[in-house]
mmCIF file of C-alpha atoms in Angstrom:
data_model
loop_
_atom_site.group_PDB
_atom_site.id
_atom_site.type_symbol
_atom_site.label_atom_id
_atom_site.label_comp_id
_atom_site.label_asym_id
_atom_site.label_seq_id
_atom_site.Cartn_x
_atom_site.Cartn_y
_atom_site.Cartn_z
ATOM 1 C CA MET A 13 60.337 -28.037 38.343
ATOM 2 C CA LYS A 14 62.374 -25.717 40.643
ATOM 3 C CA LYS A 15 65.346 -25.894 38.085
ATOM 4 C CA LEU A 16 63.044 -25.168 35.199
ATOM 5 C CA ILE A 17 61.621 -22.011 37.024
ATOM 6 C CA ASP A 18 65.187 -21.035 37.768
ATOM 7 C CA TYR A 19 66.147 -21.083 34.172
ATOM 8 C CA LEU A 20 63.143 -19.164 33.059
ATOM 9 C CA ILE A 21 63.994 -16.627 35.561
ATOM 10 C CA LEU A 22 67.584 -16.453 34.229
ATOM 11 C CA THR A 23 66.237 -16.109 30.518
ATOM 12 C CA VAL A 24 63.784 -13.350 31.428
ATOM 13 C CA GLY A 25 66.578 -11.377 33.486
ATOM 14 C CA ALA A 26 69.047 -11.851 30.704
ATOM 15 C CA VAL A 27 66.611 -10.506 27.934
ATOM 16 C CA ILE A 28 65.780 -7.701 30.168
ATOM 17 C CA VAL A 29 69.448 -6.796 30.614
ATOM 18 C CA ALA A 30 69.851 -6.887 26.843
ATOM 19 C CA ALA A 31 66.820 -4.594 26.184
ATOM 20 C CA GLY A 32 67.985 -2.106 28.632
ATOM 21 C CA LEU A 33 71.366 -1.840 27.144
ATOM 22 C CA GLU A 34 70.484 -1.888 23.416
ATOM 23 C CA LEU A 35 67.152 -0.141 23.377
ATOM 24 C CA ILE A 36 67.651 2.513 26.094
ATOM 25 C CA LEU A 37 71.319 3.157 27.374
ATOM 26 C CA ALA A 38 73.652 2.511 24.468
ATOM 27 C CA PRO A 39 71.678 4.599 21.802
ATOM 28 C CA ASN A 40 71.872 7.474 24.242
ATOM 29 C CA SER A 41 75.333 7.116 25.409
ATOM 30 C CA LEU A 42 74.848 6.190 28.869
ATOM 31 C CA VAL A 43 76.362 3.423 30.870
ATOM 32 C CA ASP A 44 75.792 1.737 34.162
ATOM 33 C CA GLY A 45 79.175 0.297 35.242
ATOM 34 C CA GLY A 46 81.032 -2.956 34.777
ATOM 35 C CA VAL A 47 81.430 -5.053 31.577
ATOM 36 C CA THR A 48 78.149 -3.623 30.151
ATOM 37 C CA ALA A 49 79.558 -0.091 30.549
ATOM 38 C CA LEU A 50 82.810 -1.197 28.813
ATOM 39 C CA ALA A 51 80.687 -2.772 26.025
ATOM 40 C CA ILE A 52 78.842 0.407 25.244
ATOM 41 C CA MET A 53 81.973 2.449 25.360
ATOM 42 C CA GLY A 54 83.701 0.011 22.853
ATOM 43 C CA ASN A 55 80.700 0.344 20.576
ATOM 44 C CA SER A 56 80.943 4.177 20.721
ATOM 45 C CA MET A 57 84.736 4.228 20.116
ATOM 46 C CA PHE A 58 85.449 1.442 17.742
ATOM 47 C CA GLY A 59 82.092 0.624 16.326
ATOM 48 C CA LEU A 60 82.245 -2.799 17.820
ATOM 49 C CA PRO A 61 78.991 -4.575 18.442
ATOM 50 C CA ILE A 62 77.889 -4.543 22.069
ATOM 51 C CA TRP A 63 77.404 -8.263 22.158
ATOM 52 C CA LEU A 64 80.917 -9.016 20.863
ATOM 53 C CA VAL A 65 82.677 -6.843 23.388
ATOM 54 C CA TYR A 66 80.143 -8.220 26.241
ATOM 55 C CA VAL A 67 80.959 -11.778 25.451
ATOM 56 C CA GLY A 68 84.604 -10.992 24.855
ATOM 57 C CA LEU A 69 85.064 -9.817 28.211
ATOM 58 C CA ASN A 70 82.707 -11.868 30.266
ATOM 59 C CA ILE A 71 83.662 -15.446 29.076
ATOM 60 C CA PRO A 72 87.500 -14.962 29.855
ATOM 61 C CA ALA A 73 86.511 -13.656 33.313
ATOM 62 C CA LEU A 74 84.120 -16.598 33.906
ATOM 63 C CA LEU A 75 86.927 -19.063 32.833
ATOM 64 C CA PHE A 76 89.445 -17.351 34.995
ATOM 65 C CA CYS A 77 87.274 -17.285 37.996
ATOM 66 C CA GLY A 78 85.226 -20.414 37.459
ATOM 67 C CA LYS A 79 87.104 -22.591 39.879
ATOM 68 C CA PHE A 80 86.081 -20.204 42.813
ATOM 69 C CA MET A 81 82.457 -20.155 41.883
ATOM 70 C CA GLY A 82 81.374 -23.884 41.831
ATOM 71 C CA LYS A 83 79.858 -25.828 38.929
ATOM 72 C CA ARG A 84 76.240 -24.681 39.390
ATOM 73 C CA PHE A 85 77.114 -20.950 39.339
ATOM 74 C CA VAL A 86 79.434 -21.368 36.348
ATOM 75 C CA ILE A 87 76.645 -23.239 34.270
ATOM 76 C CA ARG A 88 73.966 -20.641 35.147
ATOM 77 C CA THR A 89 76.311 -17.748 34.471
ATOM 78 C CA LEU A 90 77.317 -19.185 31.050
ATOM 79 C CA TYR A 91 73.696 -19.767 30.136
ATOM 80 C CA ALA A 92 72.701 -16.233 31.208
ATOM 81 C CA ASN A 93 75.679 -14.741 29.138
ATOM 82 C CA VAL A 94 74.694 -16.675 26.046
ATOM 83 C CA VAL A 95 71.043 -15.472 26.311
ATOM 84 C CA THR A 96 72.195 -12.092 26.862
ATOM 85 C CA THR A 97 74.569 -12.120 23.929
ATOM 86 C CA ILE A 98 71.889 -13.575 21.580
ATOM 87 C CA ALA A 99 69.283 -10.923 22.858
ATOM 88 C CA LEU A 100 71.884 -8.107 22.259
ATOM 89 C CA SER A 101 72.569 -9.149 18.717
ATOM 90 C CA LEU A 102 68.808 -9.503 17.852
ATOM 91 C CA LEU A 103 67.821 -6.046 19.475
ATOM 92 C CA ALA A 104 70.881 -4.165 17.806
ATOM 93 C CA PRO A 105 69.084 -3.101 14.604
ATOM 94 C CA MET A 106 66.132 -1.648 16.591
ATOM 95 C CA GLN A 107 65.604 1.901 17.459
ATOM 96 C CA ALA A 108 65.899 3.394 20.912
ATOM 97 C CA ILE A 109 62.736 3.378 22.974
ATOM 98 C CA THR A 110 63.120 7.061 24.226
ATOM 99 C CA SER A 111 65.466 9.915 24.008
ATOM 100 C CA SER A 112 64.073 11.685 27.032
ATOM 101 C CA GLU A 113 66.990 11.949 29.595
ATOM 102 C CA VAL A 114 64.620 11.482 32.595
ATOM 103 C CA LEU A 115 63.201 8.379 31.237
ATOM 104 C CA ILE A 116 66.494 7.020 30.089
ATOM 105 C CA VAL A 117 68.008 7.216 33.476
ATOM 106 C CA LEU A 118 64.810 5.915 35.327
ATOM 107 C CA TYR A 119 63.857 3.024 32.940
ATOM 108 C CA GLY A 120 67.327 2.260 31.991
ATOM 109 C CA GLY A 121 68.326 1.726 35.591
ATOM 110 C CA LEU A 122 65.088 -0.127 36.348
ATOM 111 C CA MET A 123 65.570 -2.477 33.451
ATOM 112 C CA LEU A 124 69.127 -3.380 34.246
ATOM 113 C CA GLY A 125 68.643 -3.500 37.913
ATOM 114 C CA LEU A 126 65.591 -5.796 37.616
ATOM 115 C CA GLY A 127 67.404 -7.990 34.944
ATOM 116 C CA VAL A 128 70.725 -8.347 36.817
ATOM 117 C CA GLY A 129 68.681 -8.820 40.219
ATOM 118 C CA LEU A 130 66.576 -11.881 38.632
ATOM 119 C CA VAL A 131 69.687 -13.482 37.128
ATOM 120 C CA VAL A 132 71.644 -13.224 40.539
ATOM 121 C CA LYS A 133 68.398 -14.473 42.382
ATOM 122 C CA ALA A 134 68.434 -17.442 40.146
ATOM 123 C CA GLY A 135 72.141 -18.282 40.753
ATOM 124 C CA GLY A 136 73.932 -16.683 37.954
ATOM 125 C CA ALA A 137 75.704 -13.376 36.956
ATOM 126 C CA VAL A 138 75.906 -11.155 33.882
ATOM 127 C CA ASP A 139 78.875 -9.021 34.699
ATOM 128 C CA GLY A 140 82.535 -10.140 34.687
ATOM 129 C CA THR A 141 83.706 -7.558 37.128
ATOM 130 C CA GLU A 142 81.672 -9.094 39.967
ATOM 131 C CA MET A 143 83.475 -12.552 39.230
ATOM 132 C CA ILE A 144 86.765 -10.762 39.271
ATOM 133 C CA ALA A 145 85.798 -9.087 42.580
ATOM 134 C CA ILE A 146 85.073 -12.441 44.156
ATOM 135 C CA TRP A 147 88.405 -13.625 42.937
ATOM 136 C CA ALA A 148 90.377 -10.568 44.295
ATOM 137 C CA GLN A 149 88.579 -11.113 47.671
ATOM 138 C CA ARG A 150 89.550 -14.681 47.993
ATOM 139 C CA LYS A 151 93.072 -14.024 46.679
ATOM 140 C CA PHE A 152 94.034 -10.776 48.251
ATOM 141 C CA HIS A 153 91.288 -10.306 50.790
ATOM 142 C CA ILE A 154 89.960 -7.146 49.164
ATOM 143 C CA PRO A 155 86.406 -6.448 50.048
ATOM 144 C CA ILE A 156 84.106 -7.135 47.224
ATOM 145 C CA SER A 157 82.201 -3.818 47.529
ATOM 146 C CA THR A 158 85.626 -1.873 47.745
ATOM 147 C CA PHE A 159 86.709 -3.643 44.475
ATOM 148 C CA LEU A 160 83.620 -2.916 42.668
ATOM 149 C CA LEU A 161 83.552 0.677 43.850
ATOM 150 C CA GLY A 162 87.036 1.231 42.642
ATOM 151 C CA VAL A 163 86.624 -0.452 39.215
ATOM 152 C CA ASN A 164 83.356 1.372 38.424
ATOM 153 C CA ALA A 165 84.752 4.707 39.555
ATOM 154 C CA ILE A 166 87.356 4.180 36.981
ATOM 155 C CA ILE A 167 84.882 3.113 34.357
ATOM 156 C CA LEU A 168 82.545 6.085 35.052
ATOM 157 C CA THR A 169 85.440 8.488 34.919
ATOM 158 C CA GLY A 170 86.424 7.055 31.465
ATOM 159 C CA ALA A 171 82.748 7.527 30.390
ATOM 160 C CA ALA A 172 83.240 11.307 30.819
ATOM 161 C CA PHE A 173 86.074 11.296 28.188
ATOM 162 C CA VAL A 174 84.369 8.903 25.864
ATOM 163 C CA PHE A 175 81.044 10.664 25.994
ATOM 164 C CA SER A 176 80.909 13.923 28.082
ATOM 165 C CA LEU A 177 80.841 14.992 31.678
ATOM 166 C CA GLU A 178 77.152 15.362 31.567
ATOM 167 C CA GLN A 179 76.482 11.919 30.271
ATOM 168 C CA ALA A 180 78.725 10.553 32.937
ATOM 169 C CA MET A 181 76.891 12.292 35.577
ATOM 170 C CA PHE A 182 73.604 10.783 34.083
ATOM 171 C CA SER A 183 75.351 7.473 34.100
ATOM 172 C CA ILE A 184 76.184 7.651 37.974
ATOM 173 C CA ALA A 185 72.311 8.082 38.360
ATOM 174 C CA VAL A 186 71.764 4.985 36.388
ATOM 175 C CA PHE A 187 74.293 3.175 38.421
ATOM 176 C CA TYR A 188 72.668 4.068 41.705
ATOM 177 C CA ILE A 189 69.322 3.104 40.516
ATOM 178 C CA VAL A 190 70.584 -0.297 39.388
ATOM 179 C CA SER A 191 72.384 -1.040 42.446
ATOM 180 C CA LYS A 192 69.336 -0.227 44.604
ATOM 181 C CA LEU A 193 66.923 -2.248 42.491
ATOM 182 C CA ILE A 194 69.264 -5.282 42.563
ATOM 183 C CA ASP A 195 69.227 -5.082 46.365
ATOM 184 C CA PHE A 196 65.454 -4.890 46.282
ATOM 185 C CA VAL A 197 64.958 -7.901 44.095
ATOM 186 C CA LEU A 198 67.480 -9.920 46.044
ATOM 187 C CA ASP A 199 66.169 -8.863 49.720
ATOM 188 C CA GLY A 200 63.210 -6.631 49.448
ATOM 189 C CA LEU A 201 60.520 -9.206 48.383
ATOM 190 C CA ASN A 202 61.315 -11.345 51.369
ATOM 191 C CA GLN A 203 62.012 -8.912 53.869
ATOM 192 C CA GLY A 204 60.434 -9.233 57.270
ATOM 193 C CA LYS A 205 61.027 -8.077 60.855
ATOM 194 C CA SER A 206 62.583 -10.046 63.643
ATOM 195 C CA VAL A 207 61.049 -9.220 67.089
ATOM 196 C CA MET A 208 62.370 -10.053 70.408
ATOM 197 C CA ILE A 209 59.961 -9.314 73.268
ATOM 198 C CA ILE A 210 61.140 -9.078 77.072
ATOM 199 C CA SER A 211 58.133 -8.974 79.285
ATOM 200 C CA ASP A 212 57.313 -9.758 82.923
ATOM 201 C CA ALA A 213 54.187 -11.531 81.672
ATOM 202 C CA PRO A 214 55.630 -13.571 78.794
ATOM 203 C CA HIS A 215 52.900 -16.281 78.746
ATOM 204 C CA GLU A 216 50.016 -13.680 78.744
ATOM 205 C CA VAL A 217 51.653 -11.650 75.908
ATOM 206 C CA GLY A 218 52.260 -14.818 73.844
ATOM 207 C CA ALA A 219 48.791 -16.140 74.270
ATOM 208 C CA LYS A 220 47.505 -12.626 73.176
ATOM 209 C CA LEU A 221 49.605 -12.656 70.100
ATOM 210 C CA ILE A 222 48.525 -16.126 69.034
ATOM 211 C CA GLU A 223 44.838 -15.189 69.712
ATOM 212 C CA GLU A 224 44.544 -11.768 67.978
ATOM 213 C CA LEU A 225 47.316 -12.027 65.267
ATOM 214 C CA ASP A 226 47.716 -15.836 64.917
ATOM 215 C CA VAL A 227 51.491 -15.289 64.709
ATOM 216 C CA GLN A 228 53.993 -17.956 65.357
ATOM 217 C CA ILE A 229 56.105 -17.348 68.491
ATOM 218 C CA THR A 230 58.934 -19.057 70.182
ATOM 219 C CA TYR A 231 59.795 -18.932 73.793
ATOM 220 C CA LEU A 232 63.583 -18.507 74.659
ATOM 221 C CA TYR A 233 65.273 -18.908 77.945
ATOM 222 C CA GLY A 234 67.175 -16.001 79.153
ATOM 223 C CA GLN A 235 68.989 -14.594 82.278
ATOM 224 C CA GLY A 236 69.376 -11.103 83.394
ATOM 225 C CA GLY A 237 72.895 -9.804 83.180
ATOM 226 C CA TYR A 238 72.480 -7.581 86.408
ATOM 227 C CA THR A 239 69.862 -9.395 88.388
ATOM 228 C CA GLY A 240 70.628 -12.860 87.451
ATOM 229 C CA ASP A 241 66.978 -13.669 87.219
ATOM 230 C CA GLU A 242 65.746 -16.205 84.669
ATOM 231 C CA ARG A 243 62.968 -15.270 82.481
ATOM 232 C CA LEU A 244 61.214 -16.195 79.125
ATOM 233 C CA LEU A 245 61.780 -14.129 76.091
ATOM 234 C CA ILE A 246 59.378 -14.103 73.186
ATOM 235 C CA TYR A 247 60.707 -14.364 69.503
ATOM 236 C CA CYS A 248 58.795 -14.208 66.391
ATOM 237 C CA ILE A 249 59.049 -13.067 62.729
ATOM 238 C CA THR A 250 56.472 -10.814 61.183
ATOM 239 C CA ASN A 251 56.153 -8.379 58.337
ATOM 240 C CA ARG A 252 56.232 -4.597 58.309
ATOM 241 C CA PHE A 253 52.444 -4.223 58.073
ATOM 242 C CA MET A 254 51.666 -6.371 61.029
ATOM 243 C CA TYR A 255 54.378 -5.126 63.316
ATOM 244 C CA PRO A 256 52.417 -1.807 64.425
ATOM 245 C CA LYS A 257 49.583 -4.137 65.528
ATOM 246 C CA LEU A 258 51.943 -6.510 67.137
ATOM 247 C CA LYS A 259 53.416 -3.659 69.218
ATOM 248 C CA GLU A 260 50.021 -2.466 70.123
ATOM 249 C CA VAL A 261 48.923 -5.990 71.307
ATOM 250 C CA VAL A 262 52.176 -6.336 73.482
ATOM 251 C CA MET A 263 51.734 -3.038 75.042
ATOM 252 C CA SER A 264 48.102 -3.579 75.805
ATOM 253 C CA VAL A 265 49.121 -6.502 78.000
ATOM 254 C CA ASP A 266 52.328 -5.294 79.524
ATOM 255 C CA SER A 267 53.028 -1.582 79.012
ATOM 256 C CA SER A 268 56.646 -1.965 80.577
ATOM 257 C CA ALA A 269 57.623 -4.604 77.905
ATOM 258 C CA VAL A 270 60.760 -4.138 75.918
ATOM 259 C CA ILE A 271 60.536 -4.706 72.175
ATOM 260 C CA GLU A 272 63.367 -4.980 69.904
ATOM 261 C CA ALA A 273 62.798 -5.248 66.159
ATOM 262 C CA SER A 274 65.185 -5.476 63.170
ATOM 263 C CA TYR A 275 64.733 -6.187 59.641
ATOM 264 C CA VAL A 276 65.607 -9.744 58.168
ATOM 265 C CA THR A 277 66.232 -9.966 54.292
ATOM 266 C CA GLU A 278 65.201 -13.739 54.120
ATOM 267 C CA THR A 279 62.399 -15.502 55.676
ATOM 268 C CA ALA A 280 60.920 -19.004 54.976
ATOM 269 C CA GLY A 281 58.476 -21.280 56.665
ATOM 270 C CA VAL A 282 56.729 -18.389 58.352
ATOM 271 C CA LYS A 283 52.969 -18.154 58.417
ATOM 272 C CA LYS A 284 52.272 -14.904 56.522
ATOM 273 C CA GLN A 285 49.441 -12.469 57.291
ATOM 274 C CA THR A 286 48.453 -9.658 54.987
ATOM 275 C CA PHE A 287 48.022 -5.954 55.753
ATOM 276 C CA PHE A 288 44.309 -6.275 55.069
ATOM 277 C CA GLU A 289 43.842 -9.207 57.476
ATOM 278 C CA VAL A 290 45.576 -7.076 60.179
ATOM 279 C CA ASN A 291 43.350 -4.214 59.561
ATOM 280 C CA ARG A 292 40.298 -6.467 59.630
ATOM 281 C CA GLU A 293 41.253 -7.797 62.895
ATOM 282 C CA SER A 294 41.984 -4.471 64.279
ATOM 283 C CA ASN A 295 38.545 -3.208 63.440
ATOM 284 C CA LYS A 296 36.698 -6.050 65.234
#
């Protein structure tokens, strides 16, 4: 069942990518970076179908880098690329959804970012430049982010010559939205807060947190670096809505407690509590 859901997500993500390219960006001479940008530029300069350039660049990149990726990644990436290619060919005859520059940048970026994020979340990829970036990192120790930044800088510069400087500037905005939405899809949906509490009354604070917020806590043994005193530390994972209430509860028991909180991008097996539940409890 999990594999079926993953392939459903791959399919939906690939179709969204194709729709963003064929129905929003390409008809309005905007790009987002990577192979998809080269496909749009190839279509504009030589009249080649976007799907043809897309698959012509992605498949060789996948075959070249496949040994570094693992069988599961290769199969899912190949599937996502096939679905994207089919969707691109089917959507090619259709008219652009909009010609408004604001809507093009906003929804073009949102659709590509969402589509790429879903595909990556399900264990695949839709852009050959990312595969080559992984190969370069393993072969020459070039950071992936540095490689992608350099490649996309060249591609977006080329867009200024193929289209216009103004179109290239809009394309940079699209690229920014795409990258941010990919991060949100991969990390934002599961983002929580990791909290460490140092208190002179750890048992009282822990009991209060369990009683009022029903939060799961763990006691860790620590030792003061200066005093050498042994003490219990309280560790828990919560969400951004519950954190203000958690802080309030801790301070109500021990006003001198030290609270350290940081974002975590993946949490599993933690009992969740909604914003509305926290508000209801705070109003009792």
